[in-house]
PDB file of C-alpha atoms and ligand atoms in Angstrom:
ATOM      1  CA  UNK A1483     127.533  81.710 -63.734  1.00  0.00           C
ATOM      2  CA  UNK A1484     126.366  80.284 -66.304  1.00  0.00           C
ATOM      3  CA  UNK A1485     127.253  82.559 -69.529  1.00  0.00           C
ATOM      4  CA  UNK A1486     124.619  82.289 -72.204  1.00  0.00           C
ATOM      5  CA  UNK A1487     125.394  81.613 -75.760  1.00  0.00           C
ATOM      6  CA  UNK A1488     124.184  81.508 -79.235  1.00  0.00           C
ATOM      7  CA  UNK A1489     126.153  80.517 -82.478  1.00  0.00           C
ATOM      8  CA  UNK A1490     124.590  81.463 -85.675  1.00  0.00           C
ATOM      9  CA  UNK A1491     124.743  78.761 -88.064  1.00  0.00           C
ATOM     10  CA  UNK A1492     126.093  76.646 -85.047  1.00  0.00           C
ATOM     11  CA  UNK A1493     124.483  73.077 -85.986  1.00  0.00           C
ATOM     12  CA  UNK A1494     126.752  71.907 -89.016  1.00  0.00           C
ATOM     13  CA  UNK A1495     129.747  72.215 -90.225  1.00  0.00           C
ATOM     14  CA  UNK A1496     131.853  74.662 -88.259  1.00  0.00           C
ATOM     15  CA  UNK A1497     129.519  76.776 -85.804  1.00  0.00           C
ATOM     16  CA  UNK A1498     128.817  72.440 -84.992  1.00  0.00           C
ATOM     17  CA  UNK A1499     132.236  72.052 -84.187  1.00  0.00           C
ATOM     18  CA  UNK A1500     131.547  75.543 -81.831  1.00  0.00           C
ATOM     19  CA  UNK A1501     128.364  74.636 -80.219  1.00  0.00           C
ATOM     20  CA  UNK A1502     130.051  71.350 -78.891  1.00  0.00           C
ATOM     21  CA  UNK A1503     132.189  72.942 -77.182  1.00  0.00           C
ATOM     22  CA  UNK A1504     131.188  76.398 -75.893  1.00  0.00           C
ATOM     23  CA  UNK A1505     128.695  73.692 -74.446  1.00  0.00           C
ATOM     24  CA  UNK A1506     131.547  71.338 -73.574  1.00  0.00           C
ATOM     25  CA  UNK A1507     133.024  73.918 -71.620  1.00  0.00           C
ATOM     26  CA  UNK A1508     129.462  75.215 -69.469  1.00  0.00           C
ATOM     27  CA  UNK A1509     128.173  77.101 -71.281  1.00  0.00           C
ATOM     28  CA  UNK A1510     124.614  77.445 -71.994  1.00  0.00           C
ATOM     29  CA  UNK A1511     124.159  77.279 -76.025  1.00  0.00           C
ATOM     30  CA  UNK A1512     121.813  78.304 -78.175  1.00  0.00           C
ATOM     31  CA  UNK A1513     122.659  76.905 -81.843  1.00  0.00           C
ATOM     32  CA  UNK A1514     120.668  78.958 -85.340  1.00  0.00           C
ATOM     33  CA  UNK A1515     120.617  77.618 -88.085  1.00  0.00           C
ATOM     34  CA  UNK A1516     118.484  78.641 -91.712  1.00  0.00           C
ATOM     35  CA  UNK A1517     116.085  75.661 -93.122  1.00  0.00           C
ATOM     36  CA  UNK A1518     118.248  72.434 -92.689  1.00  0.00           C
ATOM     37  CA  UNK A1519     115.089  70.709 -90.331  1.00  0.00           C
ATOM     38  CA  UNK A1520     116.827  67.420 -89.932  1.00  0.00           C
ATOM     39  CA  UNK A1521     119.679  68.552 -89.787  1.00  0.00           C
ATOM     40  CA  UNK A1522     118.981  70.089 -86.288  1.00  0.00           C
ATOM     41  CA  UNK A1523     116.748  67.439 -85.276  1.00  0.00           C
ATOM     42  CA  UNK A1524     119.881  65.093 -85.378  1.00  0.00           C
ATOM     43  CA  UNK A1525     121.902  67.290 -84.068  1.00  0.00           C
ATOM     44  CA  UNK A1526     119.754  68.782 -81.072  1.00  0.00           C
ATOM     45  CA  UNK A1527     118.575  64.786 -80.031  1.00  0.00           C
ATOM     46  CA  UNK A1528     122.604  63.891 -80.190  1.00  0.00           C
ATOM     47  CA  UNK A1529     124.076  67.073 -77.913  1.00  0.00           C
ATOM     48  CA  UNK A1530     120.984  68.418 -76.415  1.00  0.00           C
ATOM     49  CA  UNK A1531     121.821  71.582 -77.354  1.00  0.00           C
ATOM     50  CA  UNK A1532     118.878  74.276 -78.223  1.00  0.00           C
ATOM     51  CA  UNK A1533     118.425  75.107 -81.610  1.00  0.00           C
ATOM     52  CA  UNK A1534     116.336  78.067 -83.297  1.00  0.00           C
ATOM     53  CA  UNK A1535     115.163  78.572 -86.180  1.00  0.00           C
ATOM     54  CA  UNK A1536     116.072  81.974 -88.201  1.00  0.00           C
ATOM     55  CA  UNK A1537     117.077  83.774 -91.351  1.00  0.00           C
ATOM     56  CA  UNK A1538     120.186  85.775 -89.788  1.00  0.00           C
ATOM     57  CA  UNK A1539     120.497  88.267 -92.911  1.00  0.00           C
ATOM     58  CA  UNK A1540     117.071  89.528 -91.806  1.00  0.00           C
ATOM     59  CA  UNK A1541     117.158  92.461 -89.782  1.00  0.00           C
ATOM     60  CA  UNK A1542     113.344  91.313 -87.365  1.00  0.00           C
ATOM     61  CA  UNK A1543     113.532  87.661 -87.628  1.00  0.00           C
ATOM     62  CA  UNK A1544     117.793  88.427 -85.577  1.00  0.00           C
ATOM     63  CA  UNK A1545     115.440  90.429 -83.539  1.00  0.00           C
ATOM     64  CA  UNK A1546     112.461  87.988 -82.586  1.00  0.00           C
ATOM     65  CA  UNK A1547     115.104  85.342 -82.276  1.00  0.00           C
ATOM     66  CA  UNK A1548     117.123  87.159 -80.498  1.00  0.00           C
ATOM     67  CA  UNK A1549     113.468  87.232 -77.886  1.00  0.00           C
ATOM     68  CA  UNK A1550     113.605  83.931 -77.819  1.00  0.00           C
ATOM     69  CA  UNK A1551     116.441  82.917 -76.908  1.00  0.00           C
ATOM     70  CA  UNK A1552     116.042  85.139 -73.956  1.00  0.00           C
ATOM     71  CA  UNK A1553     112.578  83.666 -73.262  1.00  0.00           C
ATOM     72  CA  UNK A1554     114.421  80.194 -72.872  1.00  0.00           C
ATOM     73  CA  UNK A1555     117.908  80.615 -71.806  1.00  0.00           C
ATOM     74  CA  UNK A1556     118.444  84.200 -70.845  1.00  0.00           C
ATOM     75  CA  UNK A1557     120.748  87.289 -71.773  1.00  0.00           C
ATOM     76  CA  UNK A1558     123.138  86.481 -74.361  1.00  0.00           C
ATOM     77  CA  UNK A1559     125.916  87.018 -72.611  1.00  0.00           C
ATOM     78  CA  UNK A1560     128.510  85.196 -75.815  1.00  0.00           C
ATOM     79  CA  UNK A1561     127.722  85.430 -79.574  1.00  0.00           C
ATOM     80  CA  UNK A1562     129.490  83.763 -82.425  1.00  0.00           C
ATOM     81  CA  UNK A1563     128.580  84.705 -85.731  1.00  0.00           C
ATOM     82  CA  UNK A1564     129.878  81.609 -87.848  1.00  0.00           C
ATOM     83  CA  UNK A1565     126.130  81.643 -90.531  1.00  0.00           C
ATOM     84  CA  UNK A1566     127.852  82.536 -93.813  1.00  0.00           C
ATOM     85  CA  UNK A1567     127.653  80.954 -97.199  1.00  0.00           C
ATOM     86  CA  UNK A1568     128.749  81.049-100.907  1.00  0.00           C
ATOM     87  CA  UNK A1569     127.351  81.625-103.654  1.00  0.00           C
ATOM     88  CA  UNK A1570     130.689  81.242-105.891  1.00  0.00           C
ATOM     89  CA  UNK A1571     131.295  83.027-110.248  1.00  0.00           C
ATOM     90  CA  UNK A1572     133.338  85.581-111.728  1.00  0.00           C
ATOM     91  CA  UNK A1573     132.886  88.927-111.518  1.00  0.00           C
ATOM     92  CA  UNK A1574     131.392  89.274-114.903  1.00  0.00           C
ATOM     93  CA  UNK A1575     129.471  86.996-114.893  1.00  0.00           C
ATOM     94  CA  UNK A1576     127.877  86.508-110.652  1.00  0.00           C
ATOM     95  CA  UNK A1577     124.059  88.071-110.546  1.00  0.00           C
ATOM     96  CA  UNK A1578     123.138  90.910-108.001  1.00  0.00           C
ATOM     97  CA  UNK A1579     120.945  88.555-106.486  1.00  0.00           C
ATOM     98  CA  UNK A1580     124.837  86.363-105.678  1.00  0.00           C
ATOM     99  CA  UNK A1581     126.277  88.990-105.068  1.00  0.00           C
ATOM    100  CA  UNK A1582     122.987  90.238-102.641  1.00  0.00           C
ATOM    101  CA  UNK A1583     122.670  86.980-101.541  1.00  0.00           C
ATOM    102  CA  UNK A1584     125.846  86.976 -99.377  1.00  0.00           C
ATOM    103  CA  UNK A1585     126.346  89.822 -98.224  1.00  0.00           C
ATOM    104  CA  UNK A1586     123.283  89.710 -96.565  1.00  0.00           C
ATOM    105  CA  UNK A1587     123.817  86.826 -95.004  1.00  0.00           C
ATOM    106  CA  UNK A1588     127.614  86.876 -94.182  1.00  0.00           C
ATOM    107  CA  UNK A1589     128.690  90.219 -93.088  1.00  0.00           C
ATOM    108  CA  UNK A1590     123.952  92.218 -92.992  1.00  0.00           C
ATOM    109  CA  UNK A1591     124.163  89.042 -90.347  1.00  0.00           C
ATOM    110  CA  UNK A1592     126.308  90.613 -87.763  1.00  0.00           C
ATOM    111  CA  UNK A1593     124.774  93.887 -87.399  1.00  0.00           C
ATOM    112  CA  UNK A1594     122.021  92.347 -87.075  1.00  0.00           C
ATOM    113  CA  UNK A1595     122.654  89.942 -84.622  1.00  0.00           C
ATOM    114  CA  UNK A1596     124.835  92.178 -82.833  1.00  0.00           C
ATOM    115  CA  UNK A1597     122.206  94.846 -82.881  1.00  0.00           C
ATOM    116  CA  UNK A1598     119.590  92.382 -81.060  1.00  0.00           C
ATOM    117  CA  UNK A1599     122.329  91.711 -78.706  1.00  0.00           C
ATOM    118  CA  UNK A1600     124.220  94.847 -77.704  1.00  0.00           C
ATOM    119  CA  UNK A1601     121.931  96.391 -75.581  1.00  0.00           C
ATOM    120  CA  UNK A1602     121.792  93.447 -73.085  1.00  0.00           C
ATOM    121  CA  UNK A1603     125.396  92.787 -73.289  1.00  0.00           C
ATOM    122  CA  UNK A1604     126.395  96.636 -72.133  1.00  0.00           C
ATOM    123  CA  UNK A1605     123.565  96.548 -69.560  1.00  0.00           C
ATOM    124  CA  UNK A1606     125.195  93.866 -67.809  1.00  0.00           C
ATOM    125  CA  UNK A1607     128.841  95.110 -68.543  1.00  0.00           C
ATOM    126  CA  UNK A1608     129.814  92.049 -70.162  1.00  0.00           C
ATOM    127  CA  UNK A1609     129.432  89.970 -73.698  1.00  0.00           C
ATOM    128  CA  UNK A1610     132.254  88.087 -75.790  1.00  0.00           C
ATOM    129  CA  UNK A1611     132.036  88.899 -79.530  1.00  0.00           C
ATOM    130  CA  UNK A1612     132.877  86.232 -82.210  1.00  0.00           C
ATOM    131  CA  UNK A1613     132.600  87.424 -85.185  1.00  0.00           C
ATOM    132  CA  UNK A1614     133.946  84.403 -87.866  1.00  0.00           C
ATOM    133  CA  UNK A1615     135.579  85.384 -91.058  1.00  0.00           C
ATOM    134  CA  UNK A1616     138.145  83.889 -94.268  1.00  0.00           C
ATOM    135  CA  UNK A1617     141.192  83.785 -95.146  1.00  0.00           C
ATOM    136  CA  UNK A1618     139.691  84.725 -98.472  1.00  0.00           C
ATOM    137  CA  UNK A1619     138.683  88.036 -96.713  1.00  0.00           C
ATOM    138  CA  UNK A1620     142.233  88.950 -96.453  1.00  0.00           C
ATOM    139  CA  UNK A1621     143.844  88.029 -99.389  1.00  0.00           C
ATOM    140  CA  UNK A1622     141.172  87.626-101.935  1.00  0.00           C
ATOM    141  CA  UNK A1623     139.897  84.123-103.768  1.00  0.00           C
ATOM    142  CA  UNK A1624     139.175  84.102-107.516  1.00  0.00           C
ATOM    143  CA  UNK A1625     135.311  83.454-108.400  1.00  0.00           C
ATOM    144  CA  UNK A1626     134.347  85.260-104.833  1.00  0.00           C
ATOM    145  CA  UNK A1627     134.269  89.136-104.782  1.00  0.00           C
ATOM    146  CA  UNK A1628     130.622  88.785-103.355  1.00  0.00           C
ATOM    147  CA  UNK A1629     132.320  85.959 -99.918  1.00  0.00           C
ATOM    148  CA  UNK A1630     135.516  88.327 -99.182  1.00  0.00           C
ATOM    149  CA  UNK A1631     134.599  91.270 -99.688  1.00  0.00           C
ATOM    150  CA  UNK A1632     131.520  90.719 -97.086  1.00  0.00           C
ATOM    151  CA  UNK A1633     134.406  88.515 -94.999  1.00  0.00           C
ATOM    152  CA  UNK A1634     137.074  91.771 -95.476  1.00  0.00           C
ATOM    153  CA  UNK A1635     133.335  93.420 -93.939  1.00  0.00           C
ATOM    154  CA  UNK A1636     133.352  91.061 -90.846  1.00  0.00           C
ATOM    155  CA  UNK A1637     137.384  92.566 -90.117  1.00  0.00           C
ATOM    156  CA  UNK A1638     136.753  96.368 -90.324  1.00  0.00           C
ATOM    157  CA  UNK A1639     133.073  95.823 -88.313  1.00  0.00           C
ATOM    158  CA  UNK A1640     134.837  94.486 -85.712  1.00  0.00           C
ATOM    159  CA  UNK A1641     137.462  96.589 -84.847  1.00  0.00           C
ATOM    160  CA  UNK A1642     134.823  99.562 -85.467  1.00  0.00           C
ATOM    161  CA  UNK A1643     132.566  97.147 -81.713  1.00  0.00           C
ATOM    162  CA  UNK A1644     135.508  96.184 -79.754  1.00  0.00           C
ATOM    163  CA  UNK A1645     135.859 100.136 -79.385  1.00  0.00           C
ATOM    164  CA  UNK A1646     132.613 100.852 -78.607  1.00  0.00           C
ATOM    165  CA  UNK A1647     132.567  97.883 -76.186  1.00  0.00           C
ATOM    166  CA  UNK A1648     135.923  97.964 -74.956  1.00  0.00           C
ATOM    167  CA  UNK A1649     134.606 100.786 -72.160  1.00  0.00           C
ATOM    168  CA  UNK A1650     131.815  98.740 -70.633  1.00  0.00           C
ATOM    169  CA  UNK A1651     133.879  94.630 -71.056  1.00  0.00           C
ATOM    170  CA  UNK A1652     132.349  93.401 -74.155  1.00  0.00           C
ATOM    171  CA  UNK A1653     135.172  92.697 -76.096  1.00  0.00           C
ATOM    172  CA  UNK A1654     134.685  91.983 -79.875  1.00  0.00           C
ATOM    173  CA  UNK A1655     137.697  89.585 -81.991  1.00  0.00           C
ATOM    174  CA  UNK A1656     137.646  87.464 -85.268  1.00  0.00           C
ATOM    175  CA  UNK A1657     138.298  84.039 -86.184  1.00  0.00           C
ATOM    176  CA  UNK A1658     139.992  84.491 -90.030  1.00  0.00           C
ATOM    177  CA  UNK A1659     139.981  79.889 -90.797  1.00  0.00           C
ATOM    178  CA  UNK A1660     141.678  79.050 -93.843  1.00  0.00           C
ATOM    179  CA  UNK A1661     140.322  75.711 -95.864  1.00  0.00           C
ATOM    180  CA  UNK A1662     138.109  73.555 -92.931  1.00  0.00           C
ATOM    181  CA  UNK A1663     136.790  70.437 -93.470  1.00  0.00           C
ATOM    182  CA  UNK A1664     133.252  71.155 -94.318  1.00  0.00           C
ATOM    183  CA  UNK A1665     129.447  70.738 -96.353  1.00  0.00           C
ATOM    184  CA  UNK A1666     131.621  74.116 -98.256  1.00  0.00           C
ATOM    185  CA  UNK A1667     134.104  73.400 -98.800  1.00  0.00           C
ATOM    186  CA  UNK A1668     133.352  70.133 -99.639  1.00  0.00           C
ATOM    187  CA  UNK A1669     131.536  71.406-102.697  1.00  0.00           C
ATOM    188  CA  UNK A1670     134.733  73.384-103.918  1.00  0.00           C
ATOM    189  CA  UNK A1671     136.221  70.082-107.027  1.00  0.00           C
ATOM    190  CA  UNK A1672     139.305  67.743-106.216  1.00  0.00           C
ATOM    191  CA  UNK A1673     141.912  68.505-107.909  1.00  0.00           C
ATOM    192  CA  UNK A1674     141.418  71.955-106.944  1.00  0.00           C
ATOM    193  CA  UNK A1675     141.597  71.329-103.289  1.00  0.00           C
ATOM    194  CA  UNK A1676     144.605  69.317-103.928  1.00  0.00           C
ATOM    195  CA  UNK A1677     146.246  72.774-105.224  1.00  0.00           C
ATOM    196  CA  UNK A1678     145.003  74.484-102.420  1.00  0.00           C
ATOM    197  CA  UNK A1679     146.228  71.766 -99.830  1.00  0.00           C
ATOM    198  CA  UNK A1680     150.010  72.216-102.105  1.00  0.00           C
ATOM    199  CA  UNK A1681     149.917  76.001-100.493  1.00  0.00           C
ATOM    200  CA  UNK A1682     149.406  75.628 -96.908  1.00  0.00           C
ATOM    201  CA  UNK A1683     152.827  74.673 -95.027  1.00  0.00           C
ATOM    202  CA  UNK A1684     150.976  71.875 -92.084  1.00  0.00           C
ATOM    203  CA  UNK A1685     149.680  70.412 -96.006  1.00  0.00           C
ATOM    204  CA  UNK A1686     146.266  69.324 -94.940  1.00  0.00           C
ATOM    205  CA  UNK A1687     142.728  71.343 -94.478  1.00  0.00           C
ATOM    206  CA  UNK A1688     142.023  72.202 -90.927  1.00  0.00           C
ATOM    207  CA  UNK A1689     139.153  70.748 -88.885  1.00  0.00           C
ATOM    208  CA  UNK A1690     136.040  72.056 -88.313  1.00  0.00           C
ATOM    209  CA  UNK A1691     137.237  71.793 -83.588  1.00  0.00           C
ATOM    210  CA  UNK A1692     140.942  73.587 -84.697  1.00  0.00           C
ATOM    211  CA  UNK A1693     138.225  76.303 -85.312  1.00  0.00           C
ATOM    212  CA  UNK A1694     136.425  75.878 -82.173  1.00  0.00           C
ATOM    213  CA  UNK A1695     139.375  76.248 -80.106  1.00  0.00           C
ATOM    214  CA  UNK A1696     140.273  79.900 -80.477  1.00  0.00           C
ATOM    215  CA  UNK A1697     135.964  80.476 -80.851  1.00  0.00           C
ATOM    216  CA  UNK A1698     136.566  78.746 -76.361  1.00  0.00           C
ATOM    217  CA  UNK A1699     139.950  80.818 -76.235  1.00  0.00           C
ATOM    218  CA  UNK A1700     137.908  84.486 -77.424  1.00  0.00           C
ATOM    219  CA  UNK A1701     134.368  83.275 -74.698  1.00  0.00           C
ATOM    220  CA  UNK A1702     136.626  82.989 -72.116  1.00  0.00           C
ATOM    221  CA  UNK A1703     135.537  86.185 -68.707  1.00  0.00           C
ATOM    222  CA  UNK A1704     139.317  85.667 -68.685  1.00  0.00           C
ATOM    223  CA  UNK A1705     140.346  86.728 -72.628  1.00  0.00           C
ATOM    224  CA  UNK A1706     138.536  90.462 -71.727  1.00  0.00           C
ATOM    225  CA  UNK A1707     142.598  92.234 -72.620  1.00  0.00           C
ATOM    226  CA  UNK A1708     141.944  90.857 -75.964  1.00  0.00           C
ATOM    227  CA  UNK A1709     139.951  93.019 -78.179  1.00  0.00           C
ATOM    228  CA  UNK A1710     139.777  94.486 -81.945  1.00  0.00           C
ATOM    229  CA  UNK A1711     142.013  91.453 -82.940  1.00  0.00           C
ATOM    230  CA  UNK A1712     141.347  88.050 -85.651  1.00  0.00           C
ATOM    231  CA  UNK A1713     143.042  85.387 -84.777  1.00  0.00           C
ATOM    232  CA  UNK A1714     143.821  83.729 -87.926  1.00  0.00           C
ATOM    233  CA  UNK A1715     143.985  79.919 -88.100  1.00  0.00           C
ATOM    234  CA  UNK A1716     144.675  78.666 -91.890  1.00  0.00           C
ATOM    235  CA  UNK A1717     147.273  76.170 -91.331  1.00  0.00           C
ATOM    236  CA  UNK A1718     149.965  78.783 -92.472  1.00  0.00           C
ATOM    237  CA  UNK A1719     148.329  79.131 -95.396  1.00  0.00           C
ATOM    238  CA  UNK A1720     148.693  83.335 -95.214  1.00  0.00           C
ATOM    239  CA  UNK A1721     150.650  84.772 -92.897  1.00  0.00           C
ATOM    240  CA  UNK A1722     150.660  89.044 -92.220  1.00  0.00           C
TER     241      UNK A1722
HETATM  242  P1  NAP B1398     128.078  75.237 -93.803  1.00  0.00           P
HETATM  243  O1  NAP B1398     128.417  73.318 -93.588  1.00  0.00           O
HETATM  244  O2  NAP B1398     127.816  75.673 -95.517  1.00  0.00           O
HETATM  245  O3  NAP B1398     127.203  75.006 -92.769  1.00  0.00           O
HETATM  246  C1  NAP B1398     126.383  76.255 -92.909  1.00  0.00           C
HETATM  247  C2  NAP B1398     125.679  76.894 -91.381  1.00  0.00           C
HETATM  248  O4  NAP B1398     125.206  77.610 -91.451  1.00  0.00           O
HETATM  249  C3  NAP B1398     124.421  76.153 -92.006  1.00  0.00           C
HETATM  250  O5  NAP B1398     124.101  75.650 -90.156  1.00  0.00           O
HETATM  251  C4  NAP B1398     122.821  76.988 -91.787  1.00  0.00           C
HETATM  252  O6  NAP B1398     121.956  76.517 -91.701  1.00  0.00           O
HETATM  253  C5  NAP B1398     124.141  78.669 -91.385  1.00  0.00           C
HETATM  254  N1  NAP B1398     123.203  79.718 -92.389  1.00  0.00           N
HETATM  255  C6  NAP B1398     122.877  79.673 -93.346  1.00  0.00           C
HETATM  256  N2  NAP B1398     122.763  80.947 -93.909  1.00  0.00           N
HETATM  257  C7  NAP B1398     121.862  81.447 -92.850  1.00  0.00           C
HETATM  258  C8  NAP B1398     121.067  81.921 -92.328  1.00  0.00           C
HETATM  259  N3  NAP B1398     120.896  82.810 -93.409  1.00  0.00           N
HETATM  260  N4  NAP B1398     120.752  81.790 -91.306  1.00  0.00           N
HETATM  261  C9  NAP B1398     120.948  81.098 -90.481  1.00  0.00           C
HETATM  262  N5  NAP B1398     122.341  80.413 -90.528  1.00  0.00           N
HETATM  263  C10 NAP B1398     122.541  80.278 -91.749  1.00  0.00           C
HETATM  264  O7  NAP B1398     129.417  76.278 -93.648  1.00  0.00           O
HETATM  265  P2  NAP B1398     131.283  76.238 -92.980  1.00  0.00           P
HETATM  266  O8  NAP B1398     132.115  75.621 -93.814  1.00  0.00           O
HETATM  267  O9  NAP B1398     130.106  75.416 -91.266  1.00  0.00           O
HETATM  268  O10 NAP B1398     131.490  77.747 -92.429  1.00  0.00           O
HETATM  269  C11 NAP B1398     130.974  78.348 -91.055  1.00  0.00           C
HETATM  270  C12 NAP B1398     131.889  79.850 -91.761  1.00  0.00           C
HETATM  271  O11 NAP B1398     132.901  79.374 -91.991  1.00  0.00           O
HETATM  272  C13 NAP B1398     130.775  80.466 -92.957  1.00  0.00           C
HETATM  273  O12 NAP B1398     131.226  81.678 -92.850  1.00  0.00           O
HETATM  274  C14 NAP B1398     132.343  80.399 -93.662  1.00  0.00           C
HETATM  275  O13 NAP B1398     132.109  81.873 -94.723  1.00  0.00           O
HETATM  276  C15 NAP B1398     132.902  80.048 -92.217  1.00  0.00           C
HETATM  277  N6  NAP B1398     134.728  79.681 -93.261  1.00  0.00           N
HETATM  278  C16 NAP B1398     133.855  78.914 -93.604  1.00  0.00           C
HETATM  279  C17 NAP B1398     136.104  77.953 -94.178  1.00  0.00           C
HETATM  280  C18 NAP B1398     135.569  76.334 -94.057  1.00  0.00           C
HETATM  281  O14 NAP B1398     136.700  76.306 -94.844  1.00  0.00           O
HETATM  282  N7  NAP B1398     134.914  76.183 -94.452  1.00  0.00           N
HETATM  283  C19 NAP B1398     136.887  78.933 -94.422  1.00  0.00           C
HETATM  284  C20 NAP B1398     136.829  79.786 -93.227  1.00  0.00           C
HETATM  285  C21 NAP B1398     135.744  80.707 -93.379  1.00  0.00           C
HETATM  286  P3  NAP B1398     121.281  75.406 -92.602  1.00  0.00           P
HETATM  287  O15 NAP B1398     122.185  74.239 -91.537  1.00  0.00           O
HETATM  288  O16 NAP B1398     119.987  75.211 -91.800  1.00  0.00           O
HETATM  289  O17 NAP B1398     121.854  75.444 -93.835  1.00  0.00           O
END
């Protein structure tokens, strides 16, 4: 049976690697994105994966976006909540807009997207939901109270929804990546990045494919006994 998978922020960075890995494994993939049409077009031409533009921080857009995906690919079986942004700043300089944008895009998006697919998953007695958290949601990070709060929220969200979904064969898990080589991390100054790499036992930052491998594992039909868990993929940077 071909499973339909939606990857938010699925056209570049970690999401791109996840979309490609799921597609290669035989899933029918819908890659969502927010605004970078040029990148989405290039991605779709290169991979053959369908793209869907909508803002995951907007509840109504998510509902309409999922309706479109269902119409063109079928009901959603696998949802990867990957889209995320940073708007860094220390608390005494952070504006409400910086706070709100990160909470809405990184955390409320999980509610918006899960709400839009959960009824079909319940009706079909199958679902795989994978939320992308962050090591910075587990350990905290200077200048990221907004990001750390949103990512930490994802881990609680994951466990609560896992309890709700279990009886209907809907598993809900999180992946907490460490630093991964994407546009998001390219924004980190080189000196800061060197300091970060010095704290990573494997002495490198991750590749997007390192995270995609974990998603593929959790998305499988055979992963039905894994729910409410978080897989840390961080080169040993944070262990607990
Ligand atoms: P990225 O390279 O900046 O890509 C972000 C993706 O999310 C893009 O496809 C972007 O679409 C999409 N997006 C952003 N806001 C959106 C919105 N409102 N609605 C729909 N799509 C939206 O990010 P990344 O580094 O791959 O990160 C992916 C996820 O992993 C994020 O949740 C991030 O917090 C998490 N993470 C990353 C790292 C890291 O080191 N990179 C570490 C830990 C966790 P457009 O292309 O249209 O802009």
